[in-house]
Each structure stands twice: as structure tokens, then as C-alpha cells.
Amino acid sequence: DVKVTQSSRYLVKRTGEKVFLECVQDMDHENMFWYRQDPGLGLRLIYFSYDVKMKEKGDIPEGYSVSREKKERFSLILESASTNQTSMYLCASSLIGQALNSPLHFGNGTRLTVT
Amino acid sequence: SQQGEEDPQALSIQEGENATMNCSYKTSINNLQWYRQNSGRGLVHLILIRSNEREKHSGRLRVTLDTSKKSSSLLITASRAADTASYFCATFTGGGNKLTFGTGTQLKVEL
């Protein structure tokens, strides 16, 4: 089975801190994604990557950046955390091409609180 | 705005009953997928239906797709307490290699 591992389940950070959220997948998937999930808003795509060192903006990239130096690892960076970034962050991976009917495999999420 | 919108937002049924959730979307799709999320966990893929398919089954799950109405439904038959979770539809439109999720239906199955 595909395993997507997020480094922290819970994280508490202060406003203005630089925050790193790490995600690792073990199935050699090309695509990796970062979503945030908020009540009433569902999942919103922040960034995704379809190859090493490649990245694409999702629907809400403002305030975030990403890094993909190795195929198995995709990091989400909050350059200067703000309280409106308090949320559940979900990482996912998939084989290349959703059109080829490849589902997403999710990690268990990181609940980030910014105080 | 969300591509997919689930209806109802919340559903409470008794064990053994069937549960039906609906998803409407706005633009043409390549495929539509359903996911389940248990409280505080990540999402788990349930079933994928392509735009040229009308119905698909997987165990107690039945998914239908009506592209003329831009809608899909997920039926869970003979529900169990373990089916209690949030259910999301997600659409792939072929551009940008990404899925767009709806806001989800919270299903509660009571003993």
C-alpha cells in the first residue's frame, strides 16, 4: 500500500515564525499536492508538483511556498505564519496524470495552530 | 467557488439503512472521484468514475454520473456504524493536473 507520511500531526507556532511542513511518500509517485482543509470550505489546493524541482500554484498559494528536491519529499513552507493560516494541512500523492485515473493518496494531516 | 458541491451537508441514518449523497459540479469533467474522511484523518479514495461511464459499483458502494445534469450520487447500502465519516466528491477537469474537492457530506450512522 502507498504510504504518505506527514512529519507532524499537531503543530503550534507563533505569528511571524517560519514553518516547515514535511511530507514523504514511498511509492515513487510523480505528483504531490498540498491542500488545506477548513470547515465549510472543503479542501483547497495550495501547491502541487509533478516532478522534482517543479511546482505549480494551486488555488490559494499566497503566503506559502514549496520545495521538492527529491521525488519522495514535498515540503510546504509558511514564510511568516499568520493566524489565518491556522488549519488542517493535507499532503497527497498520485501517479502521473489524473486523466489516467490515478487516485490521490493522502497523509493523515497536520493540524497547525498559529497563535 | 467550489467545483463540486455535496448535498446534503449532513445526514443521519440508522444502521442498516441506505445513505445517498449527491454532488453537483459546474464545468465538464474527465472523471469524478469520491473520498471518505474519518474524523481527524486524511482522505481515503473510494471510487472513480470516468466521464463516459454512467454507473459503477464497489462492494456496498454505488456511484452514478449524469454528465447532462453535471451531477453524481454516491449510494452506500446497508450502512454500518463504521461508515460514519465525511464524504467528498472531487472532479478532474483535465487542465492543470489537479482535483477540485467539494465541501463534503457528514454522514452519521447510528446503532
mmCIF file of C-alpha atoms in Angstrom:
data_model
loop_
_atom_site.group_PDB
_atom_site.id
_atom_site.type_symbol
_atom_site.label_atom_id
_atom_site.label_comp_id
_atom_site.label_asym_id
_atom_site.label_seq_id
_atom_site.Cartn_x
_atom_site.Cartn_y
_atom_site.Cartn_z
ATOM 1 C CA ASP A 1 0.000 0.000 0.000
ATOM 2 C CA VAL A 2 1.034 3.550 -0.659
ATOM 3 C CA LYS A 3 2.140 5.374 2.401
ATOM 4 C CA VAL A 4 2.134 9.146 2.650
ATOM 5 C CA THR A 5 3.691 10.361 5.876
ATOM 6 C CA GLN A 6 3.389 13.846 7.278
ATOM 7 C CA SER A 7 6.018 14.635 9.860
ATOM 8 C CA SER A 8 3.741 16.173 12.491
ATOM 9 C CA ARG A 9 0.114 15.533 13.490
ATOM 10 C CA TYR A 10 -0.135 18.693 15.599
ATOM 11 C CA LEU A 11 1.914 21.861 15.444
ATOM 12 C CA VAL A 12 1.650 25.131 17.361
ATOM 13 C CA LYS A 13 3.593 28.128 16.069
ATOM 14 C CA ARG A 14 3.705 31.836 16.797
ATOM 15 C CA THR A 15 2.776 34.600 14.381
ATOM 16 C CA GLY A 16 5.737 35.542 12.207
ATOM 17 C CA GLU A 17 7.567 32.234 12.571
ATOM 18 C CA LYS A 18 8.800 30.340 9.531
ATOM 19 C CA VAL A 19 7.070 26.966 9.427
ATOM 20 C CA PHE A 20 8.043 23.826 7.542
ATOM 21 C CA LEU A 21 5.562 21.024 6.906
ATOM 22 C CA GLU A 22 7.153 17.864 5.564
ATOM 23 C CA CYS A 23 5.605 15.087 3.512
ATOM 24 C CA VAL A 24 7.170 11.860 2.288
ATOM 25 C CA GLN A 25 5.676 9.190 0.016
ATOM 26 C CA ASP A 26 7.092 5.740 -0.589
ATOM 27 C CA MET A 27 5.582 4.733 -3.937
ATOM 28 C CA ASP A 28 7.657 6.678 -6.431
ATOM 29 C CA HIS A 29 4.701 8.879 -7.369
ATOM 30 C CA GLU A 30 5.374 11.752 -9.724
ATOM 31 C CA ASN A 31 2.645 14.064 -8.422
ATOM 32 C CA MET A 32 2.483 15.547 -4.964
ATOM 33 C CA PHE A 33 -0.023 18.027 -3.571
ATOM 34 C CA TRP A 34 -0.609 20.259 -0.575
ATOM 35 C CA TYR A 35 -4.192 21.075 0.434
ATOM 36 C CA ARG A 36 -5.610 22.944 3.377
ATOM 37 C CA GLN A 37 -8.939 21.996 4.867
ATOM 38 C CA ASP A 38 -11.200 24.398 6.707
ATOM 39 C CA PRO A 39 -14.759 23.890 7.992
ATOM 40 C CA GLY A 40 -17.339 24.828 5.376
ATOM 41 C CA LEU A 41 -14.707 25.357 2.698
ATOM 42 C CA GLY A 42 -13.658 21.800 1.950
ATOM 43 C CA LEU A 43 -10.182 21.129 0.601
ATOM 44 C CA ARG A 44 -8.387 23.873 -1.256
ATOM 45 C CA LEU A 45 -5.252 23.271 -3.283
ATOM 46 C CA ILE A 46 -2.234 25.338 -2.255
ATOM 47 C CA TYR A 47 0.538 23.989 -4.500
ATOM 48 C CA PHE A 48 1.333 20.864 -6.426
ATOM 49 C CA SER A 49 4.371 19.356 -8.072
ATOM 50 C CA TYR A 50 4.563 16.925 -10.965
ATOM 51 C CA ASP A 51 8.310 16.340 -10.866
ATOM 52 C CA VAL A 52 11.434 17.099 -8.874
ATOM 53 C CA LYS A 53 12.097 20.842 -8.683
ATOM 54 C CA MET A 54 8.823 21.544 -10.491
ATOM 55 C CA LYS A 55 5.931 23.330 -8.826
ATOM 56 C CA GLU A 56 2.614 24.807 -9.813
ATOM 57 C CA LYS A 57 0.389 27.196 -7.917
ATOM 58 C CA GLY A 58 -2.956 25.914 -6.825
ATOM 59 C CA ASP A 59 -5.981 27.967 -5.900
ATOM 60 C CA ILE A 60 -4.623 29.643 -2.743
ATOM 61 C CA PRO A 61 -0.807 29.918 -2.943
ATOM 62 C CA GLU A 62 -0.488 33.299 -1.228
ATOM 63 C CA GLY A 63 1.627 33.140 1.905
ATOM 64 C CA TYR A 64 3.050 29.730 1.045
ATOM 65 C CA SER A 65 5.961 28.283 -0.872
ATOM 66 C CA VAL A 66 7.045 24.712 -1.588
ATOM 67 C CA SER A 67 10.163 22.712 -2.189
ATOM 68 C CA ARG A 68 10.673 19.421 -3.988
ATOM 69 C CA GLU A 69 14.337 18.495 -4.062
ATOM 70 C CA LYS A 70 13.715 14.735 -4.093
ATOM 71 C CA LYS A 71 10.923 12.786 -5.727
ATOM 72 C CA GLU A 72 9.634 11.334 -2.469
ATOM 73 C CA ARG A 73 9.579 14.549 -0.444
ATOM 74 C CA PHE A 74 7.405 17.648 -0.787
ATOM 75 C CA SER A 75 7.700 20.449 1.738
ATOM 76 C CA LEU A 76 5.265 23.267 2.410
ATOM 77 C CA ILE A 77 6.749 26.461 3.814
ATOM 78 C CA LEU A 78 4.934 29.256 5.568
ATOM 79 C CA GLU A 79 7.411 32.105 5.253
ATOM 80 C CA SER A 80 5.832 34.164 8.059
ATOM 81 C CA ALA A 81 2.983 32.368 9.760
ATOM 82 C CA SER A 82 -0.231 34.264 10.385
ATOM 83 C CA THR A 83 -3.319 33.363 12.411
ATOM 84 C CA ASN A 84 -5.405 32.919 9.243
ATOM 85 C CA GLN A 85 -3.133 30.031 8.320
ATOM 86 C CA THR A 86 -4.427 28.029 11.259
ATOM 87 C CA SER A 87 -5.832 24.984 9.512
ATOM 88 C CA MET A 88 -5.542 21.283 8.744
ATOM 89 C CA TYR A 89 -2.909 20.677 6.081
ATOM 90 C CA LEU A 90 -3.129 17.562 3.951
ATOM 91 C CA CYS A 91 -0.432 16.174 1.687
ATOM 92 C CA ALA A 92 -1.261 13.770 -1.140
ATOM 93 C CA SER A 93 0.491 11.958 -3.950
ATOM 94 C CA SER A 94 -0.523 10.220 -7.175
ATOM 95 C CA LEU A 95 0.887 8.614 -10.252
ATOM 96 C CA ILE A 96 1.242 10.961 -13.140
ATOM 97 C CA GLY A 97 -1.945 12.195 -14.794
ATOM 98 C CA GLN A 98 -5.363 12.239 -13.164
ATOM 99 C CA ALA A 99 -6.750 11.673 -16.629
ATOM 100 C CA LEU A 100 -5.153 8.244 -16.428
ATOM 101 C CA ASN A 101 -7.478 7.555 -13.492
ATOM 102 C CA SER A 102 -4.912 7.642 -10.755
ATOM 103 C CA PRO A 103 -6.437 8.443 -7.336
ATOM 104 C CA LEU A 104 -4.836 10.600 -4.679
ATOM 105 C CA HIS A 105 -3.255 9.002 -1.623
ATOM 106 C CA PHE A 106 -3.400 11.224 1.429
ATOM 107 C CA GLY A 107 -1.381 11.546 4.587
ATOM 108 C CA ASN A 108 -3.127 11.858 7.949
ATOM 109 C CA GLY A 109 -2.774 15.615 8.024
ATOM 110 C CA THR A 110 -1.044 18.211 10.162
ATOM 111 C CA ARG A 111 -3.238 20.396 12.325
ATOM 112 C CA LEU A 112 -1.415 23.718 12.544
ATOM 113 C CA THR A 113 -2.346 26.368 15.074
ATOM 114 C CA VAL A 114 -0.795 29.815 14.760
ATOM 115 C CA THR A 115 -1.102 31.944 17.889
ATOM 116 C CA SER B 1 -16.054 28.862 -5.662
ATOM 117 C CA GLN B 2 -16.008 25.096 -5.381
ATOM 118 C CA GLN B 3 -16.295 22.983 -8.494
ATOM 119 C CA GLY B 4 -18.171 20.278 -6.590
ATOM 120 C CA GLU B 5 -20.934 20.837 -4.081
ATOM 121 C CA GLU B 6 -22.260 17.975 -1.984
ATOM 122 C CA ASP B 7 -25.805 17.657 -0.787
ATOM 123 C CA PRO B 8 -26.884 17.235 1.942
ATOM 124 C CA GLN B 9 -24.269 18.832 4.166
ATOM 125 C CA ALA B 10 -25.142 16.390 6.931
ATOM 126 C CA LEU B 11 -27.034 13.112 7.025
ATOM 127 C CA SER B 12 -28.024 10.945 9.986
ATOM 128 C CA ILE B 13 -29.408 7.436 9.476
ATOM 129 C CA GLN B 14 -29.873 4.168 11.342
ATOM 130 C CA GLU B 15 -27.599 1.212 10.824
ATOM 131 C CA GLY B 16 -28.859 -0.977 8.005
ATOM 132 C CA GLU B 17 -30.426 1.889 6.064
ATOM 133 C CA ASN B 18 -29.104 3.190 2.768
ATOM 134 C CA ALA B 19 -27.332 6.540 2.531
ATOM 135 C CA THR B 20 -27.388 8.689 -0.589
ATOM 136 C CA MET B 21 -25.171 11.696 -1.150
ATOM 137 C CA ASN B 22 -25.216 13.959 -4.177
ATOM 138 C CA CYS B 23 -22.571 16.036 -5.869
ATOM 139 C CA SER B 24 -23.093 18.784 -8.426
ATOM 140 C CA TYR B 25 -20.341 20.409 -10.444
ATOM 141 C CA LYS B 26 -20.057 23.295 -12.851
ATOM 142 C CA THR B 27 -17.723 22.510 -15.737
ATOM 143 C CA SER B 28 -17.072 19.500 -17.952
ATOM 144 C CA ILE B 29 -15.000 16.786 -16.309
ATOM 145 C CA ASN B 30 -12.675 13.930 -17.247
ATOM 146 C CA ASN B 31 -13.500 11.942 -14.141
ATOM 147 C CA LEU B 32 -15.196 12.280 -10.781
ATOM 148 C CA GLN B 33 -13.941 10.659 -7.597
ATOM 149 C CA TRP B 34 -15.402 10.021 -4.158
ATOM 150 C CA TYR B 35 -13.332 10.056 -0.977
ATOM 151 C CA ARG B 36 -14.064 9.276 2.671
ATOM 152 C CA GLN B 37 -12.525 11.042 5.649
ATOM 153 C CA ASN B 38 -12.751 9.706 9.160
ATOM 154 C CA SER B 39 -12.585 12.330 11.887
ATOM 155 C CA GLY B 40 -9.141 13.900 12.180
ATOM 156 C CA ARG B 41 -7.612 11.719 9.471
ATOM 157 C CA GLY B 42 -6.628 12.005 5.830
ATOM 158 C CA LEU B 43 -8.912 11.195 2.928
ATOM 159 C CA VAL B 44 -9.247 7.707 1.501
ATOM 160 C CA HIS B 45 -10.138 7.117 -2.127
ATOM 161 C CA LEU B 46 -13.365 5.148 -2.607
ATOM 162 C CA ILE B 47 -14.260 5.072 -6.273
ATOM 163 C CA LEU B 48 -13.547 6.816 -9.564
ATOM 164 C CA ILE B 49 -15.987 7.161 -12.436
ATOM 165 C CA ARG B 50 -14.971 8.384 -15.864
ATOM 166 C CA SER B 51 -16.997 10.897 -17.832
ATOM 167 C CA ASN B 52 -18.073 8.226 -20.330
ATOM 168 C CA GLU B 53 -19.381 5.925 -17.574
ATOM 169 C CA ARG B 54 -22.837 6.139 -16.045
ATOM 170 C CA GLU B 55 -22.646 3.782 -13.095
ATOM 171 C CA LYS B 56 -20.006 1.995 -11.079
ATOM 172 C CA HIS B 57 -20.093 -0.413 -8.147
ATOM 173 C CA SER B 58 -17.611 -1.317 -5.465
ATOM 174 C CA GLY B 59 -18.832 -3.557 -2.665
ATOM 175 C CA ARG B 60 -21.658 -1.677 -0.889
ATOM 176 C CA LEU B 61 -20.946 1.490 -2.873
ATOM 177 C CA ARG B 62 -22.773 2.531 -5.998
ATOM 178 C CA VAL B 63 -21.862 5.691 -7.880
ATOM 179 C CA THR B 64 -23.835 7.208 -10.727
ATOM 180 C CA LEU B 65 -22.833 10.024 -13.030
ATOM 181 C CA ASP B 66 -25.122 12.195 -15.143
ATOM 182 C CA THR B 67 -22.970 14.494 -17.254
ATOM 183 C CA SER B 68 -26.007 16.196 -18.788
ATOM 184 C CA LYS B 69 -27.052 17.360 -15.325
ATOM 185 C CA LYS B 70 -23.458 17.721 -14.099
ATOM 186 C CA SER B 71 -24.221 15.613 -11.073
ATOM 187 C CA SER B 72 -23.181 12.405 -9.350
ATOM 188 C CA SER B 73 -24.556 10.385 -6.478
ATOM 189 C CA LEU B 74 -22.954 8.013 -4.003
ATOM 190 C CA LEU B 75 -25.140 5.311 -2.502
ATOM 191 C CA ILE B 76 -23.975 3.292 0.483
ATOM 192 C CA THR B 77 -26.213 0.285 1.015
ATOM 193 C CA ALA B 78 -26.826 -1.462 4.341
ATOM 194 C CA SER B 79 -24.885 1.173 6.233
ATOM 195 C CA ARG B 80 -22.797 0.370 9.294
ATOM 196 C CA ALA B 81 -21.637 2.477 12.219
ATOM 197 C CA ALA B 82 -18.133 2.274 10.713
ATOM 198 C CA ASP B 83 -19.406 4.211 7.674
ATOM 199 C CA THR B 84 -19.692 7.305 9.880
ATOM 200 C CA ALA B 85 -17.375 9.800 8.170
ATOM 201 C CA SER B 86 -17.304 12.780 5.829
ATOM 202 C CA TYR B 87 -17.651 12.046 2.137
ATOM 203 C CA PHE B 88 -16.213 14.281 -0.572
ATOM 204 C CA CYS B 89 -16.578 14.340 -4.300
ATOM 205 C CA ALA B 90 -13.702 15.614 -6.406
ATOM 206 C CA THR B 91 -13.584 16.452 -10.075
ATOM 207 C CA PHE B 92 -10.748 16.364 -12.543
ATOM 208 C CA THR B 93 -11.244 18.720 -15.443
ATOM 209 C CA GLY B 94 -8.165 17.779 -17.421
ATOM 210 C CA GLY B 95 -6.432 21.102 -17.131
ATOM 211 C CA GLY B 96 -3.671 21.647 -14.598
ATOM 212 C CA ASN B 97 -3.462 18.025 -13.484
ATOM 213 C CA LYS B 98 -5.357 18.638 -10.256
ATOM 214 C CA LEU B 99 -8.504 17.587 -8.444
ATOM 215 C CA THR B 100 -11.019 20.070 -7.096
ATOM 216 C CA PHE B 101 -12.916 18.985 -3.991
ATOM 217 C CA GLY B 102 -16.375 19.826 -2.741
ATOM 218 C CA THR B 103 -17.244 20.773 0.815
ATOM 219 C CA GLY B 104 -18.363 17.294 1.845
ATOM 220 C CA THR B 105 -21.307 15.473 3.397
ATOM 221 C CA GLN B 106 -21.056 14.428 7.041
ATOM 222 C CA LEU B 107 -22.666 11.029 7.450
ATOM 223 C CA LYS B 108 -23.578 9.674 10.863
ATOM 224 C CA VAL B 109 -24.765 6.080 11.143
ATOM 225 C CA GLU B 110 -26.391 5.336 14.470
ATOM 226 C CA LEU B 111 -26.804 1.940 16.094
#
